[in-house]
Coordinates of C-alpha atoms in Angstrom, one line a residue:
M1 CA -181.9 -67.2 74.1
I2 CA -181.2 -64.3 76.4
P3 CA -184.0 -64.1 79.0
V4 CA -185.0 -60.6 79.9
I5 CA -184.2 -59.7 83.5
G6 CA -186.3 -57.6 85.9
V7 CA -189.7 -58.4 84.3
E8 CA -191.1 -61.1 86.6
E9 CA -194.9 -61.1 86.6
Q10 CA -195.1 -57.9 84.7
R11 CA -197.6 -57.3 81.8
I12 CA -195.5 -56.1 78.9
A13 CA -197.0 -55.1 75.5
V14 CA -195.2 -56.1 72.3
L15 CA -196.0 -54.2 69.1
G16 CA -194.9 -55.8 65.8
L17 CA -194.6 -59.5 65.6
G18 CA -191.8 -59.9 63.0
R19 CA -188.4 -61.4 63.8
S20 CA -187.5 -59.0 66.5
G21 CA -191.0 -58.7 68.0
L22 CA -191.5 -62.5 68.4
S23 CA -188.0 -63.0 69.8
A24 CA -188.6 -60.3 72.3
A25 CA -191.9 -61.9 73.3
R26 CA -190.2 -65.2 73.8
A27 CA -187.3 -63.7 75.8
L28 CA -189.8 -61.8 78.0
R29 CA -191.8 -64.9 78.7
E30 CA -188.6 -66.7 79.5
G31 CA -187.8 -64.0 82.0
G32 CA -191.1 -64.4 83.8
A33 CA -193.2 -61.6 82.1
H34 CA -196.7 -61.9 80.6
P35 CA -196.4 -60.5 77.0
I36 CA -199.5 -58.9 75.4
C37 CA -198.9 -59.0 71.7
W38 CA -200.3 -57.1 68.7
D39 CA -199.6 -56.7 65.0
D40 CA -201.9 -55.1 62.4
N41 CA -201.1 -58.2 60.2
E42 CA -203.5 -61.0 61.0
A43 CA -201.1 -63.7 59.8
A44 CA -198.5 -62.4 62.3
R45 CA -201.1 -62.4 65.1
D46 CA -201.9 -66.0 64.3
I47 CA -198.3 -67.1 64.5
A48 CA -198.0 -65.5 68.0
A49 CA -201.2 -67.1 69.1
G50 CA -199.9 -70.4 67.9
E51 CA -197.0 -70.0 70.2
G52 CA -199.3 -69.5 73.2
F53 CA -199.0 -65.7 73.4
K54 CA -201.9 -63.5 74.4
V55 CA -202.9 -61.4 71.4
S56 CA -204.9 -58.2 72.1
D57 CA -205.5 -55.0 70.2
L58 CA -203.2 -52.4 71.8
S59 CA -205.0 -49.5 70.1
R60 CA -208.3 -50.1 72.1
Q61 CA -209.3 -47.8 74.9
G62 CA -207.6 -48.8 78.2
A63 CA -205.2 -51.1 76.5
F64 CA -202.3 -49.8 78.6
D65 CA -203.9 -50.2 82.0
D66 CA -201.5 -52.2 84.2
I67 CA -198.9 -52.4 81.3
A68 CA -195.4 -51.9 82.6
L69 CA -193.6 -51.5 79.3
L70 CA -194.2 -51.4 75.5
V71 CA -191.6 -53.1 73.4
T72 CA -191.9 -52.1 69.7
S73 CA -190.3 -53.3 66.5
P74 CA -187.7 -51.0 64.9
G75 CA -189.7 -50.4 61.7
I76 CA -192.6 -48.8 63.5
P77 CA -192.3 -44.9 63.8
H78 CA -192.5 -43.5 67.3
L79 CA -192.0 -39.8 66.5
Y80 CA -191.5 -38.8 62.9
P81 CA -193.2 -38.5 60.4
E82 CA -195.8 -39.2 63.1
P83 CA -196.1 -41.7 66.0
N84 CA -197.9 -45.0 65.4
R85 CA -201.2 -44.8 67.2
V86 CA -200.3 -47.6 69.6
I87 CA -197.0 -45.9 70.6
A88 CA -198.8 -42.6 70.9
A89 CA -201.2 -44.2 73.3
A90 CA -198.3 -45.6 75.4
L91 CA -196.7 -42.2 75.5
A92 CA -199.9 -40.6 76.6
A93 CA -200.3 -43.2 79.3
G94 CA -196.7 -42.7 80.6
V95 CA -195.8 -46.2 79.7
P96 CA -192.0 -46.6 78.9
V97 CA -191.2 -47.6 75.3
D98 CA -188.2 -49.8 74.5
N99 CA -187.1 -52.2 71.8
D100 CA -185.3 -55.6 71.7
I101 CA -181.9 -53.9 71.6
G102 CA -182.6 -52.1 74.9
L103 CA -183.8 -55.4 76.4
F104 CA -180.7 -57.1 75.3
F105 CA -178.2 -54.7 76.8
R106 CA -180.1 -54.6 80.1
S107 CA -180.1 -58.4 80.3
F108 CA -176.9 -59.6 78.6
A109 CA -174.4 -58.7 81.4
A110 CA -176.5 -60.6 83.9
Q111 CA -175.7 -64.0 82.3
G112 CA -173.3 -65.4 85.0
F113 CA -170.3 -63.3 84.0
D114 CA -168.7 -63.8 87.4
E115 CA -168.0 -67.4 86.5
F116 CA -165.9 -66.5 83.5
D117 CA -162.2 -65.9 83.4
T118 CA -162.7 -63.5 80.5
P119 CA -166.0 -61.6 80.4
P120 CA -167.8 -61.7 77.1
R121 CA -167.8 -58.5 75.1
V122 CA -170.1 -56.7 72.7
V123 CA -169.1 -54.9 69.5
A124 CA -171.8 -52.7 68.1
V125 CA -171.6 -51.2 64.6
T126 CA -173.7 -48.4 63.2
G127 CA -173.4 -45.8 60.4
S128 CA -175.1 -45.2 57.0
N129 CA -173.1 -47.5 54.7
G130 CA -171.0 -50.5 55.3
K131 CA -172.5 -51.7 58.6
S132 CA -173.3 -55.2 57.4
T133 CA -170.0 -55.8 55.7
T134 CA -168.1 -54.4 58.7
S135 CA -170.0 -56.5 61.2
A136 CA -169.7 -59.6 59.2
L137 CA -166.0 -59.0 58.7
I138 CA -165.4 -58.6 62.4
H139 CA -167.3 -61.8 63.1
H140 CA -165.4 -63.6 60.4
V141 CA -162.0 -62.5 61.6
L142 CA -162.9 -63.5 65.2
S143 CA -164.2 -66.9 64.1
E144 CA -161.1 -67.6 61.9
A145 CA -158.9 -66.7 64.9
G146 CA -160.7 -69.2 67.1
R147 CA -162.6 -66.7 69.2
A148 CA -166.2 -67.6 70.0
S149 CA -168.3 -65.1 68.1
Q150 CA -172.0 -64.5 67.3
L151 CA -173.4 -62.1 64.7
A152 CA -176.8 -60.5 65.5
G153 CA -179.0 -57.4 65.3
N154 CA -179.8 -56.1 61.9
I155 CA -177.9 -59.0 60.4
G156 CA -177.8 -62.6 61.4
R157 CA -179.9 -63.6 64.4
G158 CA -182.2 -61.5 66.5
V159 CA -180.3 -60.1 69.5
L160 CA -182.4 -62.0 72.0
D161 CA -182.2 -65.2 70.0
I162 CA -178.5 -65.7 70.4
D163 CA -176.9 -68.4 72.6
P164 CA -175.9 -67.6 76.2
P165 CA -172.4 -66.1 76.1
E166 CA -169.2 -68.2 76.4
D167 CA -166.1 -67.4 78.4
G168 CA -164.3 -64.8 76.3
G169 CA -166.9 -64.8 73.6
V170 CA -167.8 -61.8 71.5
V171 CA -171.2 -60.7 70.2
V172 CA -171.1 -58.5 67.1
L173 CA -174.2 -56.4 66.5
E174 CA -175.1 -54.4 63.4
L175 CA -177.5 -51.7 64.6
S176 CA -179.5 -49.4 62.4
S177 CA -180.7 -45.9 63.4
Y178 CA -184.1 -47.3 63.9
Q179 CA -182.7 -49.6 66.6
T180 CA -180.3 -47.1 68.3
E181 CA -182.8 -44.2 68.5
L182 CA -185.2 -45.9 70.9
A183 CA -183.2 -48.4 72.9
R184 CA -183.2 -47.5 76.6
A185 CA -179.9 -49.2 77.2
L186 CA -176.9 -49.1 74.9
T187 CA -173.7 -50.3 76.5
P188 CA -171.3 -52.0 74.0
D189 CA -167.7 -52.6 74.9
V190 CA -166.6 -51.4 71.5
A191 CA -168.8 -49.1 69.3
V192 CA -168.1 -48.5 65.6
F193 CA -169.3 -45.5 63.5
T194 CA -168.6 -46.2 59.8
N195 CA -169.8 -43.0 58.1
L196 CA -172.9 -40.8 57.6
S197 CA -174.8 -39.8 54.5
P198 CA -178.5 -38.8 54.1
D199 CA -180.9 -41.7 54.6
H200 CA -184.2 -42.3 56.4
L201 CA -184.6 -38.5 56.8
D202 CA -188.4 -38.6 57.1
R203 CA -188.2 -41.1 59.9
H204 CA -185.7 -38.9 61.9
G205 CA -187.0 -35.4 61.1
G206 CA -184.0 -34.5 59.1
M207 CA -180.2 -35.0 59.0
G208 CA -179.7 -33.7 62.6
G209 CA -182.2 -36.3 64.0
Y210 CA -180.6 -39.0 61.9
F211 CA -177.1 -38.2 63.3
A212 CA -178.5 -38.0 66.8
A213 CA -180.0 -41.5 66.5
K214 CA -176.6 -42.8 65.5
R215 CA -174.8 -40.8 68.2
R216 CA -176.8 -42.4 71.0
L217 CA -174.8 -45.6 70.7
F218 CA -171.8 -43.6 71.9
S219 CA -173.4 -41.2 74.3
E220 CA -175.8 -43.4 76.3
G221 CA -173.4 -46.0 77.7
G222 CA -169.9 -44.9 77.0
P223 CA -168.0 -47.7 75.2
D224 CA -164.5 -48.7 76.4
R225 CA -163.3 -48.0 72.8
A226 CA -164.9 -46.1 70.0
V227 CA -164.0 -46.6 66.4
I228 CA -165.0 -43.5 64.4
G229 CA -164.9 -42.9 60.7
V230 CA -163.8 -39.3 60.2
D231 CA -164.3 -38.8 56.5
E232 CA -167.4 -36.7 57.2
A233 CA -167.9 -33.7 59.5
E234 CA -170.2 -35.6 61.8
G235 CA -167.6 -38.3 62.4
R236 CA -164.9 -35.7 63.2
F237 CA -167.3 -34.0 65.6
L238 CA -168.2 -37.3 67.3
A239 CA -164.6 -38.3 67.7
N240 CA -163.8 -34.9 69.2
Q241 CA -166.7 -35.2 71.6
L242 CA -165.6 -38.6 72.8
S243 CA -161.9 -37.8 73.4
V244 CA -160.2 -35.7 76.0
G245 CA -157.2 -34.8 73.8
P246 CA -155.2 -35.8 70.7
S247 CA -153.5 -38.7 72.4
D248 CA -156.6 -40.3 73.9
D249 CA -156.5 -43.8 72.4
R250 CA -160.0 -44.7 73.6
V251 CA -161.0 -43.3 70.3
I252 CA -159.6 -44.9 67.2
R253 CA -160.1 -42.7 64.1
I254 CA -160.4 -44.4 60.7
S255 CA -160.4 -43.1 57.1
S256 CA -160.4 -44.3 53.6
G257 CA -158.3 -42.0 51.4
T258 CA -156.8 -39.7 54.0
K259 CA -153.6 -40.2 55.9
L260 CA -154.3 -39.6 59.6
T261 CA -151.5 -38.2 61.8
G262 CA -151.1 -37.3 65.4
P263 CA -150.2 -39.0 68.7
G264 CA -153.5 -40.9 69.0
W265 CA -154.7 -44.2 67.5
Q266 CA -155.4 -44.1 63.7
V267 CA -156.2 -46.7 61.0
F268 CA -156.5 -45.5 57.4
A269 CA -156.3 -46.9 53.9
R270 CA -154.6 -45.2 50.9
K271 CA -154.1 -46.6 47.4
G272 CA -155.1 -50.1 48.6
F273 CA -152.9 -50.2 51.7
L274 CA -154.2 -50.2 55.2
S275 CA -152.0 -48.6 57.9
E276 CA -152.3 -48.5 61.7
Y277 CA -150.5 -45.8 63.6
R278 CA -150.3 -45.5 67.4
K279 CA -148.5 -42.8 69.3
G280 CA -147.0 -41.6 66.0
R281 CA -145.5 -45.0 65.1
Q282 CA -146.7 -47.5 62.6
A283 CA -148.1 -50.6 64.3
G284 CA -149.4 -52.6 61.4
S285 CA -150.2 -52.7 57.7
I286 CA -152.2 -54.8 55.2
D287 CA -152.2 -54.9 51.4
L288 CA -155.9 -54.9 50.6
R289 CA -155.6 -54.8 46.8
E290 CA -155.7 -58.6 46.2
I291 CA -158.5 -59.3 48.7
K292 CA -161.4 -60.1 46.4
G293 CA -164.0 -59.9 49.1
L294 CA -163.2 -56.2 49.8
P295 CA -163.1 -54.3 46.5
G296 CA -163.0 -50.6 46.3
A297 CA -162.4 -47.6 48.6
H298 CA -165.7 -48.1 50.4
N299 CA -164.8 -51.6 51.4
H300 CA -161.3 -50.5 52.4
Q301 CA -163.1 -48.2 54.8
N302 CA -165.0 -51.2 56.1
A303 CA -161.7 -53.0 56.4
C304 CA -160.3 -50.2 58.5
A305 CA -163.3 -50.2 60.8
A306 CA -163.1 -54.0 61.3
Y307 CA -159.4 -53.9 61.7
A308 CA -159.6 -51.3 64.4
A309 CA -162.4 -53.1 66.3
C310 CA -160.4 -56.4 66.2
R311 CA -157.3 -54.6 67.4
A312 CA -159.4 -53.2 70.3
L313 CA -160.3 -56.8 71.1
G314 CA -156.6 -57.7 71.3
L315 CA -156.1 -59.5 67.9
A316 CA -152.7 -59.2 66.2
P317 CA -152.4 -57.5 62.8
R318 CA -151.3 -60.7 61.1
V319 CA -154.2 -62.6 62.5
I320 CA -156.6 -60.0 61.2
E321 CA -154.9 -60.0 57.8
A322 CA -155.4 -63.8 57.6
G323 CA -159.1 -63.3 58.3
F324 CA -159.4 -60.6 55.7
A325 CA -157.8 -62.9 53.1
S326 CA -160.5 -65.6 53.5
F327 CA -163.5 -63.3 53.7
G328 CA -165.8 -63.9 50.7
G329 CA -168.0 -60.8 51.1
L330 CA -171.7 -60.6 51.7
P331 CA -174.6 -61.3 49.3
H332 CA -175.9 -58.2 47.6
R333 CA -172.9 -56.1 48.7
S334 CA -170.2 -55.8 46.1
Q335 CA -170.8 -59.5 45.5
L336 CA -168.8 -60.9 42.6
I337 CA -171.2 -63.5 41.1
A338 CA -169.5 -64.4 37.9
E339 CA -166.6 -63.7 35.5
Q340 CA -166.6 -64.7 31.8
N341 CA -164.7 -63.6 28.8
G342 CA -163.1 -60.8 30.7
V343 CA -166.4 -59.4 31.9
S344 CA -167.2 -59.4 35.7
F345 CA -170.7 -59.4 37.1
V346 CA -171.2 -57.7 40.5
N347 CA -174.4 -57.6 42.6
D348 CA -174.6 -54.6 44.9
S349 CA -178.3 -54.5 45.3
K350 CA -177.8 -53.2 48.8
A351 CA -176.7 -49.9 47.3
T352 CA -180.2 -48.4 47.9
N353 CA -179.1 -44.8 48.3
V354 CA -177.0 -42.4 46.2
D355 CA -173.9 -42.4 48.5
S356 CA -173.6 -46.2 48.6
A357 CA -174.1 -46.4 44.8
A358 CA -171.5 -43.7 44.2
R359 CA -169.0 -45.7 46.3
A360 CA -169.7 -48.8 44.2
L361 CA -169.2 -46.9 40.9
M362 CA -165.8 -45.7 42.1
A363 CA -164.7 -49.2 42.9
Y364 CA -164.6 -50.5 39.4
G365 CA -163.3 -49.4 36.0
R366 CA -165.5 -49.6 32.9
I367 CA -169.0 -50.1 34.2
R368 CA -172.2 -51.2 32.5
W369 CA -174.5 -50.0 35.3
I370 CA -177.9 -51.4 36.1
C371 CA -179.7 -48.7 38.2
G372 CA -183.1 -47.3 39.1
G373 CA -186.0 -48.0 41.3
L374 CA -187.9 -46.0 43.9
Q375 CA -185.9 -42.8 44.3
K376 CA -185.1 -41.3 47.7
E377 CA -185.2 -37.6 48.4
G378 CA -182.2 -35.6 47.6
G379 CA -181.8 -36.4 43.9
L380 CA -178.9 -38.0 42.1
A381 CA -176.3 -35.3 42.2
G382 CA -174.2 -37.3 44.7
L383 CA -173.5 -39.9 42.0
A384 CA -171.3 -37.4 40.0
P385 CA -167.9 -38.7 41.4
G386 CA -168.6 -42.2 40.0
L387 CA -170.3 -41.5 36.7
A388 CA -167.0 -41.1 34.9
N389 CA -166.5 -44.8 35.2
V390 CA -169.9 -45.6 33.6
V391 CA -169.8 -46.6 30.0
K392 CA -173.6 -46.9 29.9
A393 CA -176.5 -47.0 32.3
Y394 CA -179.4 -49.5 31.9
V395 CA -182.3 -48.1 33.9
I396 CA -185.0 -50.2 35.6
G397 CA -188.0 -49.3 37.6
R398 CA -191.5 -47.9 37.1
E399 CA -190.1 -44.4 36.8
A400 CA -187.1 -45.4 34.7
A401 CA -187.5 -42.5 32.3
A402 CA -187.4 -39.9 35.0
F403 CA -184.4 -41.6 36.7
A404 CA -182.5 -41.6 33.3
L405 CA -183.1 -37.9 32.8
D406 CA -181.5 -37.1 36.2
L407 CA -178.3 -38.8 35.0
G408 CA -177.4 -35.9 32.7
E409 CA -174.9 -36.7 29.9
T410 CA -174.4 -40.3 30.9
E411 CA -175.5 -42.6 28.1
T412 CA -178.6 -44.4 29.2
E413 CA -181.1 -47.0 28.0
I414 CA -184.5 -47.3 29.5
C415 CA -185.0 -51.0 30.2
T416 CA -187.7 -50.9 32.9
T417 CA -187.3 -54.6 33.8
M418 CA -184.3 -56.4 35.2
E419 CA -184.7 -59.1 32.5
R420 CA -184.1 -56.5 29.7
A421 CA -181.4 -54.6 31.6
V422 CA -179.3 -57.7 32.2
A423 CA -179.8 -58.9 28.6
R424 CA -178.8 -55.6 27.0
A425 CA -175.8 -55.1 29.3
M426 CA -174.5 -58.6 28.6
E427 CA -175.0 -58.1 24.8
E428 CA -172.9 -54.9 24.8
A429 CA -170.3 -55.8 27.4
E430 CA -166.7 -56.0 26.3
P431 CA -163.6 -57.6 27.9
G432 CA -162.6 -55.4 30.9
D433 CA -166.2 -54.3 31.6
C434 CA -168.0 -54.8 34.9
V435 CA -171.8 -55.3 34.7
L436 CA -172.8 -53.8 38.0
L437 CA -176.1 -53.7 39.8
A438 CA -176.0 -50.7 42.1
P439 CA -179.5 -49.2 41.9
A440 CA -179.1 -46.0 44.0
A441 CA -182.8 -46.4 44.8
A442 CA -185.1 -48.5 46.9
S443 CA -186.6 -51.7 45.5
F444 CA -190.2 -51.4 46.5
D445 CA -191.6 -50.3 43.2
Q446 CA -190.8 -53.8 41.7
Y447 CA -189.5 -56.0 44.5
D448 CA -190.3 -56.8 48.2
N449 CA -186.8 -56.0 49.2
F450 CA -183.2 -55.4 48.0
E451 CA -182.4 -59.1 48.5
Q452 CA -185.1 -60.2 46.0
R453 CA -183.9 -57.6 43.5
G454 CA -180.3 -58.9 43.9
D455 CA -181.4 -62.5 43.6
D456 CA -183.3 -61.6 40.3
F457 CA -180.1 -60.0 38.9
T458 CA -178.0 -63.0 39.9
A459 CA -180.4 -65.5 38.4
R460 CA -180.7 -63.7 35.1
V461 CA -176.9 -63.3 34.8
R462 CA -176.3 -67.0 35.4
A463 CA -179.1 -68.0 33.1
N464 CA -177.7 -65.9 30.3
L465 CA -174.2 -67.2 30.9
G466 CA -175.5 -70.8 30.5

């Protein structure tokens, strides 16, 4: 645990008692604060009360009298589409609002760093797609290289639940826009921006607000090194804002598909080969084509981001390459779950938006595509670059017919359920085909989360394979 500093004897409100909220309450108590906890869910309140926390309705009149700080969970809106009533009350009372990420950064560097020969470091990864794979890949490479590493944030453990840092250790954080937009302290040593595509626009009041939430990771604390994906205009703008000139190697630009040139520090992947250039000279290269845990151009972009972050931490190219080779990928993210009779079965249930699904479609050849669910705003036009690889789409979800209509001339079959979609795709699959779950939609019309959807796909494939 990372005890929160500077909160001794303070009454601090905690809103939302899921993983991040409970861990924040524990870390606050460990730091000498008196947490006042609330969640609209009675079961969550009972768990907190069972751990000895004071539970009190934070929406009642006068709830913020003598409260020094409100710590809120990331899923609770504080501005758009409208503030949660408890957060609105805190804002009206002038009570500062923070989250567990802000508490972590204000407390982490106070953990006895003066005693270490090599101070621990923090790598923080954000972006629209690829955050989880990039974060896990950095953590894996570090661990394989013998470096003490912990994975936390939006993946792995809660940030305040991690172990106290070791000499030379690295904490790798995956951070969503929900986490970066509100944290009052953001001071990573290395910050990574993978890419940007429309997502969560209602929460951020549009694309500009969404980008601004991501940008805070770089503007608030000023990382020693910034790894920036420059395949979109926002990434190019961010890299430009952070650098003082073309040769400023505090910014490492990365790309999947474009050769980057100039006197600075660049890492890019083209035709399956990763290349690193520094001061106009090649400094490293990796053949990514045979690394099964990193298929497709979108994963090659993740590889570039992870490579750049690991190089910024001082790892040699061959050490990074060895880590890449043993990386098995993450569940629900381009996860190869089976191969039989020349047909591969891939679970990419995490492809919950159009951009991530399009990237998955471009990673494979002949695809029997299981898609559909709760559509996000913006339509399906962004899928066009990958639809040429689709032999047939098997559409699931409560609004499967409407989803299928939006796919234009792509051959479709309305299956509605995962059970029927998997069965039909497997009946019709031929050698060389890939049966791919990449929904391009949220899961909430049929499942609690994308993990449950991916697990259902995996279970039905394996049951049919026998």
